[in-house]
């Protein structure tokens, strides 16, 4: 995702789709993207499908140049018309929030939890004092990477929105189930009317086997994906994209590149799980010596491929 322009905001939508409607919802989302693309102030959109068991919701991020542009889309007849055609696919309420870009705590991250809190009338001061103590407490939790709080926006967002980021699913779950957090939540009952959390995961987890639902560390995923992606992109470009798509078929570079990227993604869906199984001794190991050995092996493979492709 490109750098956020100053003043840009992201609409974070989390929605749960009824069983059997995932394909239809994906098609609906693609059609919605075509509508929003022409809307004033729209920058880009990304969609993260569910990744059970940790993330069971669809997460849609829509970036706009300003709060005014984002609110304009949320209230637009175009969006309302789109939403009316999808309600029968959804389970429960959507979470729709505006988040200012360019600051710590914005999605995406290795694993995040989005916490929506609706207060009882007249309890904002009590909540903010409680939130400060909660922030200090959770910042000391293992794996903590960032946090931010968004206040309600009248007419658009009625809840306080907290985005809490951790480095792994295990660390996040440890904090969410901790006695310290449970005690703080019990204290908050006096001024909170409604409270719920939704977990968001991003990355390449779908390509890695994860015992007990715990994916490998994101940096290991990235290293293995690069190990597979580099030769796929290089060889496809040299053997197919340049000689066949550009030189012979006469396709513009932009079109040939898109075809190459699509082919690469399809191949990665098979090759990354294959590589993950071969490196299972490393990707799932917490031992420092094993981690160092795995990094050394992969760095050596990087160097070998570069040396071979330079002479290609």
GROMACS .gro file of C-alpha atoms in nm:
model
  312
    1UNK     CA    1   0.000   0.000   0.000
    2UNK     CA    2   0.135   0.342  -0.092
    3UNK     CA    3   0.225   0.615   0.156
    4UNK     CA    4  -0.069   0.796   0.306
    5UNK     CA    5  -0.125   1.152   0.185
    6UNK     CA    6  -0.146   1.412   0.459
    7UNK     CA    7  -0.501   1.433   0.590
    8UNK     CA    8  -0.614   1.104   0.437
    9UNK     CA    9  -0.842   0.868   0.628
   10UNK     CA   10  -0.934   0.502   0.603
   11UNK     CA   11  -1.280   0.354   0.641
   12UNK     CA   12  -1.236   0.025   0.826
   13UNK     CA   13  -1.534  -0.206   0.770
   14UNK     CA   14  -1.561  -0.545   0.939
   15UNK     CA   15  -1.852  -0.764   0.839
   16UNK     CA   16  -1.948  -1.126   0.893
   17UNK     CA   17  -2.091  -1.315   0.596
   18UNK     CA   18  -2.336  -1.602   0.631
   19UNK     CA   19  -2.209  -1.949   0.546
   20UNK     CA   20  -2.234  -2.026   0.177
   21UNK     CA   21  -2.233  -1.661   0.065
   22UNK     CA   22  -1.858  -1.592   0.053
   23UNK     CA   23  -1.828  -1.613  -0.326
   24UNK     CA   24  -2.135  -1.397  -0.380
   25UNK     CA   25  -2.005  -1.142  -0.129
   26UNK     CA   26  -1.665  -1.133  -0.302
   27UNK     CA   27  -1.842  -1.063  -0.634
   28UNK     CA   28  -2.052  -0.793  -0.467
   29UNK     CA   29  -1.738  -0.635  -0.322
   30UNK     CA   30  -1.571  -0.627  -0.666
   31UNK     CA   31  -1.875  -0.451  -0.812
   32UNK     CA   32  -1.871  -0.205  -0.520
   33UNK     CA   33  -1.505  -0.131  -0.589
   34UNK     CA   34  -1.593  -0.032  -0.944
   35UNK     CA   35  -1.851   0.213  -0.807
   36UNK     CA   36  -1.626   0.364  -0.540
   37UNK     CA   37  -1.332   0.404  -0.779
   38UNK     CA   38  -1.503   0.699  -0.947
   39UNK     CA   39  -1.608   0.864  -0.622
   40UNK     CA   40  -1.447   1.204  -0.535
   41UNK     CA   41  -1.147   1.173  -0.305
   42UNK     CA   42  -1.116   0.794  -0.331
   43UNK     CA   43  -0.755   0.666  -0.322
   44UNK     CA   44  -0.753   0.287  -0.290
   45UNK     CA   45  -0.924  -0.017  -0.142
   46UNK     CA   46  -0.798  -0.346  -0.002
   47UNK     CA   47  -1.002  -0.647   0.110
   48UNK     CA   48  -0.893  -0.918   0.356
   49UNK     CA   49  -1.113  -1.231   0.343
   50UNK     CA   50  -1.169  -1.434   0.661
   51UNK     CA   51  -0.875  -1.637   0.796
   52UNK     CA   52  -1.031  -1.873   1.053
   53UNK     CA   53  -1.004  -1.944   1.335
   54UNK     CA   54  -0.846  -1.612   1.439
   55UNK     CA   55  -1.027  -1.386   1.191
   56UNK     CA   56  -1.382  -1.478   1.091
   57UNK     CA   57  -1.483  -1.143   0.941
   58UNK     CA   58  -1.424  -0.978   0.608
   59UNK     CA   59  -1.215  -0.663   0.657
   60UNK     CA   60  -1.241  -0.385   0.396
   61UNK     CA   61  -1.007  -0.084   0.404
   62UNK     CA   62  -1.111   0.214   0.187
   63UNK     CA   63  -0.879   0.515   0.181
   64UNK     CA   64  -0.994   0.867   0.099
   65UNK     CA   65  -0.811   1.197   0.065
   66UNK     CA   66  -1.003   1.358   0.352
   67UNK     CA   67  -1.261   1.297   0.621
   68UNK     CA   68  -1.513   1.494   0.415
   69UNK     CA   69  -1.464   1.266   0.115
   70UNK     CA   70  -1.496   0.952   0.329
   71UNK     CA   71  -1.812   1.076   0.501
   72UNK     CA   72  -1.947   1.173   0.160
   73UNK     CA   73  -1.908   0.813   0.044
   74UNK     CA   74  -2.059   0.670   0.364
   75UNK     CA   75  -2.371   0.887   0.322
   76UNK     CA   76  -2.391   0.867  -0.057
   77UNK     CA   77  -2.693   0.723  -0.245
   78UNK     CA   78  -2.447   0.504  -0.437
   79UNK     CA   79  -2.326   0.331  -0.120
   80UNK     CA   80  -2.675   0.300   0.027
   81UNK     CA   81  -2.793   0.139  -0.296
   82UNK     CA   82  -2.504  -0.106  -0.285
   83UNK     CA   83  -2.567  -0.198   0.081
   84UNK     CA   84  -2.935  -0.268   0.021
   85UNK     CA   85  -2.839  -0.551  -0.213
   86UNK     CA   86  -2.614  -0.737   0.030
   87UNK     CA   87  -2.801  -0.741   0.362
   88UNK     CA   88  -2.935  -1.093   0.308
   89UNK     CA   89  -2.575  -1.225   0.302
   90UNK     CA   90  -2.467  -1.073   0.634
   91UNK     CA   91  -2.479  -1.199   0.992
   92UNK     CA   92  -2.520  -0.939   1.264
   93UNK     CA   93  -2.409  -0.577   1.252
   94UNK     CA   94  -2.122  -0.430   1.053
   95UNK     CA   95  -1.847  -0.235   1.221
   96UNK     CA   96  -1.772   0.078   1.016
   97UNK     CA   97  -1.512   0.322   1.148
   98UNK     CA   98  -1.304   0.614   1.023
   99UNK     CA   99  -0.932   0.606   1.110
  100UNK     CA  100  -0.691   0.890   1.037
  101UNK     CA  101  -0.390   0.770   0.836
  102UNK     CA  102  -0.023   0.841   0.891
  103UNK     CA  103  -0.003   0.756   1.261
  104UNK     CA  104   0.093   0.456   1.470
  105UNK     CA  105  -0.176   0.199   1.527
  106UNK     CA  106  -0.338   0.203   1.183
  107UNK     CA  107  -0.414  -0.128   1.019
  108UNK     CA  108  -0.267  -0.342   0.875
  109UNK     CA  109  -0.022  -0.518   1.108
  110UNK     CA  110   0.075  -0.881   1.174
  111UNK     CA  111  -0.228  -0.916   1.402
  112UNK     CA  112  -0.466  -0.650   1.532
  113UNK     CA  113  -0.783  -0.630   1.733
  114UNK     CA  114  -1.042  -0.361   1.666
  115UNK     CA  115  -1.236  -0.275   1.982
  116UNK     CA  116  -1.564  -0.083   1.957
  117UNK     CA  117  -1.697   0.077   2.275
  118UNK     CA  118  -2.029   0.259   2.318
  119UNK     CA  119  -2.059   0.457   2.640
  120UNK     CA  120  -2.346   0.525   2.872
  121UNK     CA  121  -2.468   0.883   2.865
  122UNK     CA  122  -2.239   1.133   3.038
  123UNK     CA  123  -1.956   0.883   3.099
  124UNK     CA  124  -1.689   1.007   2.855
  125UNK     CA  125  -1.462   1.155   3.125
  126UNK     CA  126  -1.470   0.832   3.326
  127UNK     CA  127  -1.399   0.628   3.014
  128UNK     CA  128  -1.101   0.841   2.907
  129UNK     CA  129  -0.944   0.815   3.254
  130UNK     CA  130  -0.995   0.439   3.248
  131UNK     CA  131  -0.856   0.417   2.892
  132UNK     CA  132  -0.534   0.589   2.997
  133UNK     CA  133  -0.475   0.327   3.266
  134UNK     CA  134  -0.563   0.047   3.023
  135UNK     CA  135  -0.316   0.187   2.768
  136UNK     CA  136  -0.034   0.194   3.022
  137UNK     CA  137  -0.111  -0.163   3.125
  138UNK     CA  138  -0.135  -0.317   2.778
  139UNK     CA  139   0.178  -0.140   2.654
  140UNK     CA  140   0.378  -0.364   2.889
  141UNK     CA  141   0.229  -0.685   2.745
  142UNK     CA  142   0.469  -0.914   2.551
  143UNK     CA  143   0.449  -0.858   2.175
  144UNK     CA  144   0.274  -0.522   2.200
  145UNK     CA  145   0.341  -0.312   1.886
  146UNK     CA  146   0.105  -0.018   1.892
  147UNK     CA  147  -0.224   0.132   1.995
  148UNK     CA  148  -0.450   0.419   1.902
  149UNK     CA  149  -0.790   0.550   2.003
  150UNK     CA  150  -1.043   0.720   1.775
  151UNK     CA  151  -1.325   0.926   1.924
  152UNK     CA  152  -1.683   0.911   1.790
  153UNK     CA  153  -1.774   1.119   1.486
  154UNK     CA  154  -2.129   1.255   1.521
  155UNK     CA  155  -2.359   1.119   1.256
  156UNK     CA  156  -2.099   0.873   1.126
  157UNK     CA  157  -1.941   0.673   1.407
  158UNK     CA  158  -2.111   0.649   1.746
  159UNK     CA  159  -1.849   0.432   1.919
  160UNK     CA  160  -1.500   0.488   2.049
  161UNK     CA  161  -1.265   0.281   1.833
  162UNK     CA  162  -0.942   0.132   1.971
  163UNK     CA  163  -0.692  -0.047   1.746
  164UNK     CA  164  -0.449  -0.267   1.934
  165UNK     CA  165  -0.156  -0.427   1.748
  166UNK     CA  166   0.061  -0.726   1.845
  167UNK     CA  167   0.339  -0.913   1.670
  168UNK     CA  168   0.179  -1.261   1.689
  169UNK     CA  169  -0.160  -1.419   1.741
  170UNK     CA  170  -0.027  -1.597   2.050
  171UNK     CA  171   0.079  -1.273   2.219
  172UNK     CA  172  -0.254  -1.108   2.134
  173UNK     CA  173  -0.454  -1.399   2.276
  174UNK     CA  174  -0.241  -1.399   2.590
  175UNK     CA  175  -0.319  -1.033   2.652
  176UNK     CA  176  -0.692  -1.065   2.566
  177UNK     CA  177  -0.724  -1.351   2.816
  178UNK     CA  178  -0.506  -1.201   3.087
  179UNK     CA  179  -0.636  -1.150   3.443
  180UNK     CA  180  -0.517  -0.787   3.432
  181UNK     CA  181  -0.735  -0.707   3.131
  182UNK     CA  182  -1.031  -0.897   3.278
  183UNK     CA  183  -1.010  -0.688   3.594
  184UNK     CA  184  -1.002  -0.366   3.390
  185UNK     CA  185  -1.305  -0.471   3.184
  186UNK     CA  186  -1.498  -0.554   3.499
  187UNK     CA  187  -1.425  -0.204   3.629
  188UNK     CA  188  -1.549  -0.053   3.300
  189UNK     CA  189  -1.896  -0.207   3.329
  190UNK     CA  190  -2.008   0.100   3.521
  191UNK     CA  191  -1.977   0.332   3.221
  192UNK     CA  192  -1.977   0.109   2.909
  193UNK     CA  193  -2.308   0.037   2.737
  194UNK     CA  194  -2.178  -0.193   2.459
  195UNK     CA  195  -1.837  -0.346   2.393
  196UNK     CA  196  -1.705  -0.594   2.140
  197UNK     CA  197  -1.381  -0.693   1.968
  198UNK     CA  198  -1.290  -0.826   1.625
  199UNK     CA  199  -0.952  -0.967   1.530
  200UNK     CA  200  -0.780  -0.879   1.203
  201UNK     CA  201  -0.490  -1.073   1.057
  202UNK     CA  202  -0.289  -0.978   0.752
  203UNK     CA  203   0.001  -1.133   0.565
  204UNK     CA  204   0.057  -1.470   0.399
  205UNK     CA  205  -0.088  -1.698   0.671
  206UNK     CA  206  -0.311  -1.886   0.425
  207UNK     CA  207   0.001  -2.032   0.260
  208UNK     CA  208   0.155  -2.168   0.581
  209UNK     CA  209   0.059  -2.466   0.791
  210UNK     CA  210  -0.013  -2.345   1.143
  211UNK     CA  211  -0.036  -2.602   1.424
  212UNK     CA  212  -0.307  -2.510   1.676
  213UNK     CA  213  -0.398  -2.207   1.461
  214UNK     CA  214  -0.069  -2.026   1.529
  215UNK     CA  215   0.099  -1.903   1.208
  216UNK     CA  216   0.477  -1.859   1.178
  217UNK     CA  217   0.632  -1.527   1.270
  218UNK     CA  218   0.563  -1.265   0.998
  219UNK     CA  219   0.935  -1.215   0.927
  220UNK     CA  220   0.974  -1.587   0.854
  221UNK     CA  221   0.673  -1.579   0.623
  222UNK     CA  222   0.821  -1.281   0.438
  223UNK     CA  223   1.160  -1.449   0.395
  224UNK     CA  224   1.007  -1.767   0.252
  225UNK     CA  225   0.771  -1.581   0.021
  226UNK     CA  226   1.066  -1.381  -0.117
  227UNK     CA  227   1.263  -1.704  -0.161
  228UNK     CA  228   0.987  -1.839  -0.387
  229UNK     CA  229   0.873  -1.513  -0.546
  230UNK     CA  230   1.212  -1.400  -0.679
  231UNK     CA  231   1.279  -1.699  -0.910
  232UNK     CA  232   0.914  -1.713  -1.020
  233UNK     CA  233   0.911  -1.348  -1.127
  234UNK     CA  234   1.255  -1.362  -1.287
  235UNK     CA  235   1.200  -1.683  -1.485
  236UNK     CA  236   0.848  -1.590  -1.596
  237UNK     CA  237   0.978  -1.254  -1.714
  238UNK     CA  238   1.270  -1.400  -1.907
  239UNK     CA  239   1.096  -1.705  -2.052
  240UNK     CA  240   0.737  -1.589  -2.104
  241UNK     CA  241   0.672  -1.219  -2.045
  242UNK     CA  242   0.943  -1.067  -2.264
  243UNK     CA  243   0.976  -1.317  -2.553
  244UNK     CA  244   0.612  -1.424  -2.582
  245UNK     CA  245   0.385  -1.156  -2.439
  246UNK     CA  246   0.580  -0.845  -2.539
  247UNK     CA  247   0.802  -0.938  -2.836
  248UNK     CA  248   0.574  -1.190  -3.008
  249UNK     CA  249   0.223  -1.092  -2.897
  250UNK     CA  250   0.301  -0.720  -2.889
  251UNK     CA  251   0.126  -0.658  -2.558
  252UNK     CA  252   0.199  -0.329  -2.382
  253UNK     CA  253   0.438  -0.366  -2.090
  254UNK     CA  254   0.166  -0.276  -1.838
  255UNK     CA  255  -0.060  -0.557  -1.967
  256UNK     CA  256   0.223  -0.811  -1.981
  257UNK     CA  257   0.326  -0.715  -1.628
  258UNK     CA  258  -0.029  -0.765  -1.501
  259UNK     CA  259  -0.043  -1.111  -1.662
  260UNK     CA  260   0.292  -1.193  -1.505
  261UNK     CA  261   0.177  -1.083  -1.161
  262UNK     CA  262  -0.139  -1.289  -1.190
  263UNK     CA  263   0.058  -1.597  -1.294
  264UNK     CA  264   0.302  -1.541  -1.007
  265UNK     CA  265   0.023  -1.530  -0.748
  266UNK     CA  266  -0.126  -1.853  -0.882
  267UNK     CA  267   0.212  -2.026  -0.869
  268UNK     CA  268   0.289  -1.894  -0.520
  269UNK     CA  269  -0.034  -2.047  -0.392
  270UNK     CA  270   0.122  -2.388  -0.464
  271UNK     CA  271   0.493  -2.319  -0.421
  272UNK     CA  272   0.488  -2.135  -0.087
  273UNK     CA  273   0.304  -2.418   0.098
  274UNK     CA  274   0.554  -2.660  -0.061
  275UNK     CA  275   0.849  -2.450   0.061
  276UNK     CA  276   0.687  -2.409   0.402
  277UNK     CA  277   0.671  -2.786   0.446
  278UNK     CA  278   1.040  -2.820   0.350
  279UNK     CA  279   1.134  -2.552   0.603
  280UNK     CA  280   0.892  -2.665   0.875
  281UNK     CA  281   1.190  -2.739   1.102
  282UNK     CA  282   1.259  -2.363   1.094
  283UNK     CA  283   0.928  -2.180   1.048
  284UNK     CA  284   0.770  -2.341   1.355
  285UNK     CA  285   1.076  -2.345   1.578
  286UNK     CA  286   1.124  -2.091   1.861
  287UNK     CA  287   1.484  -2.203   1.928
  288UNK     CA  288   1.740  -1.923   1.864
  289UNK     CA  289   2.001  -2.160   1.716
  290UNK     CA  290   1.746  -2.312   1.477
  291UNK     CA  291   1.625  -1.965   1.379
  292UNK     CA  292   1.980  -1.852   1.306
  293UNK     CA  293   2.049  -2.167   1.100
  294UNK     CA  294   1.731  -2.118   0.896
  295UNK     CA  295   1.812  -1.754   0.825
  296UNK     CA  296   2.163  -1.856   0.715
  297UNK     CA  297   2.029  -2.121   0.477
  298UNK     CA  298   1.777  -1.885   0.320
  299UNK     CA  299   2.033  -1.604   0.283
  300UNK     CA  300   2.266  -1.851   0.111
  301UNK     CA  301   1.986  -1.950  -0.127
  302UNK     CA  302   1.918  -1.582  -0.201
  303UNK     CA  303   2.283  -1.531  -0.289
  304UNK     CA  304   2.297  -1.845  -0.505
  305UNK     CA  305   1.992  -1.743  -0.707
  306UNK     CA  306   2.122  -1.389  -0.762
  307UNK     CA  307   2.458  -1.525  -0.877
  308UNK     CA  308   2.289  -1.770  -1.115
  309UNK     CA  309   2.044  -1.517  -1.260
  310UNK     CA  310   2.315  -1.255  -1.318
  311UNK     CA  311   2.465  -1.495  -1.574
  312UNK     CA  312   2.128  -1.593  -1.722
   0.00000   0.00000   0.00000
